[in-house]
Short mmCIF file of C-alpha atoms in Angstrom, two decimals:
data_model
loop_
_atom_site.label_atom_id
_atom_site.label_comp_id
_atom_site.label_asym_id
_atom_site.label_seq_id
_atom_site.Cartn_x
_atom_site.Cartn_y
_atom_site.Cartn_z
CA UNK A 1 0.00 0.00 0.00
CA UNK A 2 1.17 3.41 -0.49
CA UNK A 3 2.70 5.08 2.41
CA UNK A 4 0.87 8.16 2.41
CA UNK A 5 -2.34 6.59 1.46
CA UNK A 6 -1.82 4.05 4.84
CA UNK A 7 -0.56 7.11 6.68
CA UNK A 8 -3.87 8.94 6.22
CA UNK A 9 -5.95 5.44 6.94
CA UNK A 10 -3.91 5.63 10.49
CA UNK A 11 -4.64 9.10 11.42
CA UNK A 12 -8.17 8.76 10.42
CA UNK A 13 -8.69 5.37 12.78
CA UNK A 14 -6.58 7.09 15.34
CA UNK A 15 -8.93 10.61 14.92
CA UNK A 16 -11.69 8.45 15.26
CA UNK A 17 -10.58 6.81 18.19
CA UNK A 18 -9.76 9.88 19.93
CA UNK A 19 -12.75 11.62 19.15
CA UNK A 20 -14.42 8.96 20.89
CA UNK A 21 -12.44 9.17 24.06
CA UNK A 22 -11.96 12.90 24.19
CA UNK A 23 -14.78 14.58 22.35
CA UNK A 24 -15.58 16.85 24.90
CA UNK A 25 -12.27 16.55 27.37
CA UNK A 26 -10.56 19.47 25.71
CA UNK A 27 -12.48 22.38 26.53
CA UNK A 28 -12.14 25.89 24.60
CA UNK A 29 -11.57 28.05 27.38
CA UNK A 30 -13.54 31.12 27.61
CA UNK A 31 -15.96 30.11 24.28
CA UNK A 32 -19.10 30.95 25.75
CA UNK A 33 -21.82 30.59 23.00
CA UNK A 34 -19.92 32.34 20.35
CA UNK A 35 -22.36 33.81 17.46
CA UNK A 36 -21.56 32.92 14.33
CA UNK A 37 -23.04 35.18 12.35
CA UNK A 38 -21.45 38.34 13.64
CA UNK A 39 -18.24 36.67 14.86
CA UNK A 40 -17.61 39.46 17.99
CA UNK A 41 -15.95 38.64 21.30
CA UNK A 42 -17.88 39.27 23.84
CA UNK A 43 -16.85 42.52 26.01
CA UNK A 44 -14.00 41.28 28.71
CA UNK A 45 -13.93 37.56 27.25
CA UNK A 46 -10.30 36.39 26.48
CA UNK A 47 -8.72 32.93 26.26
CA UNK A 48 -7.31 31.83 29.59
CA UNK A 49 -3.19 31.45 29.37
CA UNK A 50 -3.20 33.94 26.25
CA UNK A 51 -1.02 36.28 28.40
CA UNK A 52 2.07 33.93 28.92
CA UNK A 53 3.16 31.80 25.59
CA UNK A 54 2.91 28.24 26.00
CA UNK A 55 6.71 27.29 25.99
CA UNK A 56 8.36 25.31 23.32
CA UNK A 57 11.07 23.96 25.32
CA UNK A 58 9.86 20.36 25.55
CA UNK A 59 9.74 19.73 21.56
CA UNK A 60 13.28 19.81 20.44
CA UNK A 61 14.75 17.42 17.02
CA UNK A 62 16.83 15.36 19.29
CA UNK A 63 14.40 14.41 21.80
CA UNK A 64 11.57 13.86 19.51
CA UNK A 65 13.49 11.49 17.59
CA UNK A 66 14.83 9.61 20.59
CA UNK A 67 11.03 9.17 20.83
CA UNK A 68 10.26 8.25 17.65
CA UNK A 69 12.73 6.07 16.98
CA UNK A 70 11.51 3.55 20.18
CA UNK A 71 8.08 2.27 17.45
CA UNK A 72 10.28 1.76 14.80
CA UNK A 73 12.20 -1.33 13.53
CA UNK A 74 15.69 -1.36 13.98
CA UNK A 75 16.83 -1.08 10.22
CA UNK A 76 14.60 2.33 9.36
CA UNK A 77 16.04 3.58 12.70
CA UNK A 78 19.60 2.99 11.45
CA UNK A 79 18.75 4.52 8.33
CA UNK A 80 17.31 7.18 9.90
CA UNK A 81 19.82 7.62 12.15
CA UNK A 82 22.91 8.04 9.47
CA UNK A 83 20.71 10.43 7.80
CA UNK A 84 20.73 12.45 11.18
CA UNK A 85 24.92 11.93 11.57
CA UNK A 86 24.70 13.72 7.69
CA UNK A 87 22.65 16.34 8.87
CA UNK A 88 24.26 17.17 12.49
CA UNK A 89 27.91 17.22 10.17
CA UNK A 90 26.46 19.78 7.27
CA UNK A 91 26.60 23.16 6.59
CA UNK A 92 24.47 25.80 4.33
CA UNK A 93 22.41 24.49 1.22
CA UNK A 94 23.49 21.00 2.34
CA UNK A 95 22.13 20.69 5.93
CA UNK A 96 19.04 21.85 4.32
CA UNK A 97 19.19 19.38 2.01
CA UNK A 98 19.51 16.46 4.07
CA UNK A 99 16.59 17.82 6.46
CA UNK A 100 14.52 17.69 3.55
CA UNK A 101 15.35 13.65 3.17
CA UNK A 102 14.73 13.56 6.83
CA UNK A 103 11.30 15.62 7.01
CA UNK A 104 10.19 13.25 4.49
CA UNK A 105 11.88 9.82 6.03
CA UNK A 106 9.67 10.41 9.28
CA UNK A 107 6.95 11.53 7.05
CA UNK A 108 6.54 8.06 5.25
CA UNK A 109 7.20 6.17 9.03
CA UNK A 110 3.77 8.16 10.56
CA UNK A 111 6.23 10.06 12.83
CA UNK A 112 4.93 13.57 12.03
CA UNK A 113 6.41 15.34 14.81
CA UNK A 114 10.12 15.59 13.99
CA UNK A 115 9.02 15.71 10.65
CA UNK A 116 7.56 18.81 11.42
CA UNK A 117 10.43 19.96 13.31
CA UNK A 118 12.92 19.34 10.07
CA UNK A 119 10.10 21.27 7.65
CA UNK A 120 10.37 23.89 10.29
CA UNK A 121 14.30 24.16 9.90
CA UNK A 122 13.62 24.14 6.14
CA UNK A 123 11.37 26.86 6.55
CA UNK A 124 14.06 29.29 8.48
CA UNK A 125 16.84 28.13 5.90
CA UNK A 126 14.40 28.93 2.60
CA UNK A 127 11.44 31.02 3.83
CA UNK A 128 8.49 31.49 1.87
CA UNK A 129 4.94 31.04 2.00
CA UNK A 130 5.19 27.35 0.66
CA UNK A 131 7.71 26.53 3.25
CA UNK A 132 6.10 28.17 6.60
CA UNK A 133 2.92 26.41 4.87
CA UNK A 134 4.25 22.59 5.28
CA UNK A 135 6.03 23.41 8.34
CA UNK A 136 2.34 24.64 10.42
CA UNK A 137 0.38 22.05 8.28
CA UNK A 138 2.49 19.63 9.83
CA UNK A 139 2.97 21.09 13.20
CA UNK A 140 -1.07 21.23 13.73
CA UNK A 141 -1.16 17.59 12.53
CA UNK A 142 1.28 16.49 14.97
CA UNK A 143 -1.31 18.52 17.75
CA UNK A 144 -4.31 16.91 16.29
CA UNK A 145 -2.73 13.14 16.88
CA UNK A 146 -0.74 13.52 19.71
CA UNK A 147 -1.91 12.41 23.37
CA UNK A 148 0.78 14.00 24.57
CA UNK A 149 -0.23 17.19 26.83
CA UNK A 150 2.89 18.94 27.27
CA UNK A 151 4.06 18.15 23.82
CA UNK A 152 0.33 19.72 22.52
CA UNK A 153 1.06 23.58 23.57
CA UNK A 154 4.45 23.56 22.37
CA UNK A 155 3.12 21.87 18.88
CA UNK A 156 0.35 24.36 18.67
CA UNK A 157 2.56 27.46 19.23
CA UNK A 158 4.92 26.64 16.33
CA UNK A 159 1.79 25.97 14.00
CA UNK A 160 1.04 29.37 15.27
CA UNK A 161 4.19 30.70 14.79
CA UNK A 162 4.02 28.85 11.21
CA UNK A 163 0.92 30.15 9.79
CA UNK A 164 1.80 33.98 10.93
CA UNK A 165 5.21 34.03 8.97
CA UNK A 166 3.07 32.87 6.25
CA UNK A 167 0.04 35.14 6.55
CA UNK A 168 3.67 38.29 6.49
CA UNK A 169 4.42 37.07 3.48
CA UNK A 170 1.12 36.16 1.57
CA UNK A 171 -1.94 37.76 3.52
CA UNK A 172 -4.64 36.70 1.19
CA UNK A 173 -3.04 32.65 1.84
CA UNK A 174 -7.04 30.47 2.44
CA UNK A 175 -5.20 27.71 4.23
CA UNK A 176 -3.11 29.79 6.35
CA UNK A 177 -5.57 32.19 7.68
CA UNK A 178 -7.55 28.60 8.54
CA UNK A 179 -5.05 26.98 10.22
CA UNK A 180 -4.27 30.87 11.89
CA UNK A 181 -7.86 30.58 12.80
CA UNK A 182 -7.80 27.19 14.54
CA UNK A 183 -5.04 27.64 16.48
CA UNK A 184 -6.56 30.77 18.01
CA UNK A 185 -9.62 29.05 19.35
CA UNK A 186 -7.33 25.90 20.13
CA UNK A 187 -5.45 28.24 22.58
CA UNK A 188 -3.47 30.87 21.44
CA UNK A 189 -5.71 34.36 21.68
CA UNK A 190 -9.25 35.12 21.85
CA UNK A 191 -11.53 32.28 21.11
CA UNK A 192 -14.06 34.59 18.84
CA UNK A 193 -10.70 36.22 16.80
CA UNK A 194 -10.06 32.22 15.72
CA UNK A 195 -13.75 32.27 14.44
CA UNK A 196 -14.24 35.69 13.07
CA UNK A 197 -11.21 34.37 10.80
CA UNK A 198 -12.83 30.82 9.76
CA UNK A 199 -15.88 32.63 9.09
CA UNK A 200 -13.74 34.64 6.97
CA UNK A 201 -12.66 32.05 5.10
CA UNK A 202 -16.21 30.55 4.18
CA UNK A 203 -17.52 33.96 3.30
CA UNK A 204 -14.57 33.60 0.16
CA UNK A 205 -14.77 29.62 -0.30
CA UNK A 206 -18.36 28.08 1.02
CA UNK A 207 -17.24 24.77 0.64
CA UNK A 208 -13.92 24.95 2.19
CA UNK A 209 -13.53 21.75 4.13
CA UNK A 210 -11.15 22.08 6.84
CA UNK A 211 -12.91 25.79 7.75
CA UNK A 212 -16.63 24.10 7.96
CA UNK A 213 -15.42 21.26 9.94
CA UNK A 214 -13.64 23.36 12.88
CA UNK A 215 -16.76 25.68 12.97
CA UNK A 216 -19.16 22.73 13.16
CA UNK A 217 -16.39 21.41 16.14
CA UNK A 218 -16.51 24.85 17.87
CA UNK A 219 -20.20 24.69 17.86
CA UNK A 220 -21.03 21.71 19.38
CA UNK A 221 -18.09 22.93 21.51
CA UNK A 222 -20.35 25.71 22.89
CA UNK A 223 -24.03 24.24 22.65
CA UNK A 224 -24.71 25.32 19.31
CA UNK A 225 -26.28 21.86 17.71
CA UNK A 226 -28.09 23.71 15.10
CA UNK A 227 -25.43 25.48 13.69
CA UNK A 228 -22.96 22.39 13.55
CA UNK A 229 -25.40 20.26 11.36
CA UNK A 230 -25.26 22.54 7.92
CA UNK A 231 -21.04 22.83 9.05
CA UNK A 232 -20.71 18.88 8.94
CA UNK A 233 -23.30 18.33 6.06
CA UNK A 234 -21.29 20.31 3.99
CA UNK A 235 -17.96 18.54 4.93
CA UNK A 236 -19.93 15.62 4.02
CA UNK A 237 -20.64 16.62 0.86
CA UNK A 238 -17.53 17.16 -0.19
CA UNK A 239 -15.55 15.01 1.72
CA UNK A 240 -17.26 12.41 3.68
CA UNK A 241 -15.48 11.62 7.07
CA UNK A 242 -16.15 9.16 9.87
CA UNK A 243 -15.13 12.46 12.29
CA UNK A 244 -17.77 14.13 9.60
CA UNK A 245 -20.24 11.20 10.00
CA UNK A 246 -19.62 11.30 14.21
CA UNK A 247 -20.00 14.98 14.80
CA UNK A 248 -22.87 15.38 13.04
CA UNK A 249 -24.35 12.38 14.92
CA UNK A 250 -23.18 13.96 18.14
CA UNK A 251 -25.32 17.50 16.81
CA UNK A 252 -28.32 15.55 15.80
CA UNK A 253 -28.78 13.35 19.10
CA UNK A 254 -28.65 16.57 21.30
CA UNK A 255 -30.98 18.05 19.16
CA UNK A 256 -33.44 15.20 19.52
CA UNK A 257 -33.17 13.85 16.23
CA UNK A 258 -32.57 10.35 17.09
CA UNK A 259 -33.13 8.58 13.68
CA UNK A 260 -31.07 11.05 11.77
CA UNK A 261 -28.32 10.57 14.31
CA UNK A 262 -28.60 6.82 14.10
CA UNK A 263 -28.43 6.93 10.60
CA UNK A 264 -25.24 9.20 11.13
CA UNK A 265 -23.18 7.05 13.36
CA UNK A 266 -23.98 4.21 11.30
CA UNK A 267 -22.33 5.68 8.25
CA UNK A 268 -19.21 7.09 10.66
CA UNK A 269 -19.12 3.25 11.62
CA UNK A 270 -18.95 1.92 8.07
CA UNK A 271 -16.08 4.19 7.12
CA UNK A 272 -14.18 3.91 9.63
CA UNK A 273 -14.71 0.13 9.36
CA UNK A 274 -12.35 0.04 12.97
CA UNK A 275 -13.81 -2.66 15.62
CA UNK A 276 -13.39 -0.24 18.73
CA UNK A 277 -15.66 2.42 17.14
CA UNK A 278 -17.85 -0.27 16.00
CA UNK A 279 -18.53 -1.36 19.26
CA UNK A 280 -18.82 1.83 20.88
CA UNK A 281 -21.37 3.00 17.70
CA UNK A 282 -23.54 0.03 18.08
CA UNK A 283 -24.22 0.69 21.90
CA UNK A 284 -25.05 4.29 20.95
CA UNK A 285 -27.45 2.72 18.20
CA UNK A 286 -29.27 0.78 20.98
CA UNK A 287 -29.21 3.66 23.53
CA UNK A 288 -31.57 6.32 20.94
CA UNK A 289 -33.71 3.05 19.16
CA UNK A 290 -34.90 2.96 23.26
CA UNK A 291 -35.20 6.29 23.32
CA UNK A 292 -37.37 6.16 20.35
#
């Protein structure tokens, strides 16, 4: 199978799983039923921990690798370790040559933080938009799949950090000014800022997947069923999900709408076509048909 196609198989599976455990664990601090329509932070309201930024001390290329390295077999660790003995012995256009094999080496293994971290060295040795791009792309996928909670402020910070240098140097960048937007309600300013930018960014593309699908998350996040439903059926139409298929579930069972939200789930479940979801789908199934 192709790696990146099996790569994106495991972070779906492993989105799905999480979702399940954690769907409403991480709270957005200080989104207090944010209104869509005119996007405006509410007088006084501001994102606990905003004032101090979240350290990036604990995510550094040597220890993330160390890490790394330990769910890997012992030949693409060698490998991956003579690429490293290139890069910690090169200078110039080289060392940013050989991060580019390694960025891409951890890339194909599923080990997307020190990928990230080498995009992120690419970035400061050739910036441009393209290159701060990759770097916070991968930085907020690394956030989105890691359990790790101290590694999670430092990875969000550097997708920050990312998306601004890439905002200085293209301000009109779509995927930027989303992934700018995300990481503001994630954590990193004023909750309603994030979403005055996402709803930004549907105003220009409608059907602009990764926009639609954080402002359905954000509000189910704070109570607003109704207004996740047309967020996720959109996603849906474009790009069917089992996170899609779950959230919109989630939406339609607090609204009431039990058969629509069985019908949801069910759909997540065949997607996602993973046994521990399955399981946990089919109980919900049973739970609303006795509701019914």
């Amino acid at each position: 199978m192709n790696s990146s196609i099996r790569s994106k198989q495991i972070i779906i599976i492993g989105a799905v799983l999480l979702l399940v455990a954690f769907l409403f664990t991480r709270d957005i601090k200080g989104l207090v039923k944010p209104t869509e329509e005119n996007g405006k932070m509410p007088a006084g309201e501001q994102m606990a921990g905003t004032a101090s930024t979240p350290s990036t001390a604990v995510l550094s290329i040597e220890t993330s690798s160390i890490a790394a390295k330990n769910v890997l077999n012992k030949n693409l660790a060698t490998d991956i370790t003579a690429l490293e003995n290139s890069y910690k012995g090169a200078k110039g256009a080289e060392k940013i040559e050989v991060a580019k094999q390694l960025a891409q080496k951890w890339d194909d293994v599923e080990q997307i933080t020190p990928s990230a971290l080498y995009l992120e060295v690419i970035a400061q040795g050739e910036p441009s938009s393209k290159t701060w791009l990759a770097a916070g792309n991968q930085f907020m996928k690394a956030f989105e799949s890691t359990q790790d909670s101290l590694a999670q402020p430092a990875l969000l910070q550097k997708a920050n950090t990312s998306y601004k240098n890439v905002l200085e140097k293209d301000a009109n960048n779509i995927e930027a000014k989303t992934g700018l937007g995300i990481t503001i309600v994630n954590g990193l300013g004023a909750p309603m800022q994030g979403i005055a930018m996402l709803l930004e960014v549907v105003a220009k593309e409608p059907k602009n997947v990764k926009a639609n699908m954080n402002l359905g998350i954000f509000s189910i996040k704070s109570g607003q069923f109704d207004k996740a439903i047309p967020r996720f059926n959109t996603v849906i139409a474009i790009a069917p999900t089992p996170e899609a298929y779950f959230y919109l579930g989630t939406a339609l069972e607090n609204l009431g709408k039990n058969k629509e939200a069985m019908d949801a789930y069910l759909s997540s479940k065949k997607l996602a076509a993973n046994p521990t979801l399955s399981s946990f789908i089919d109980k919900k199934v049973a739970e609303l048909k006795n509701k019914n």
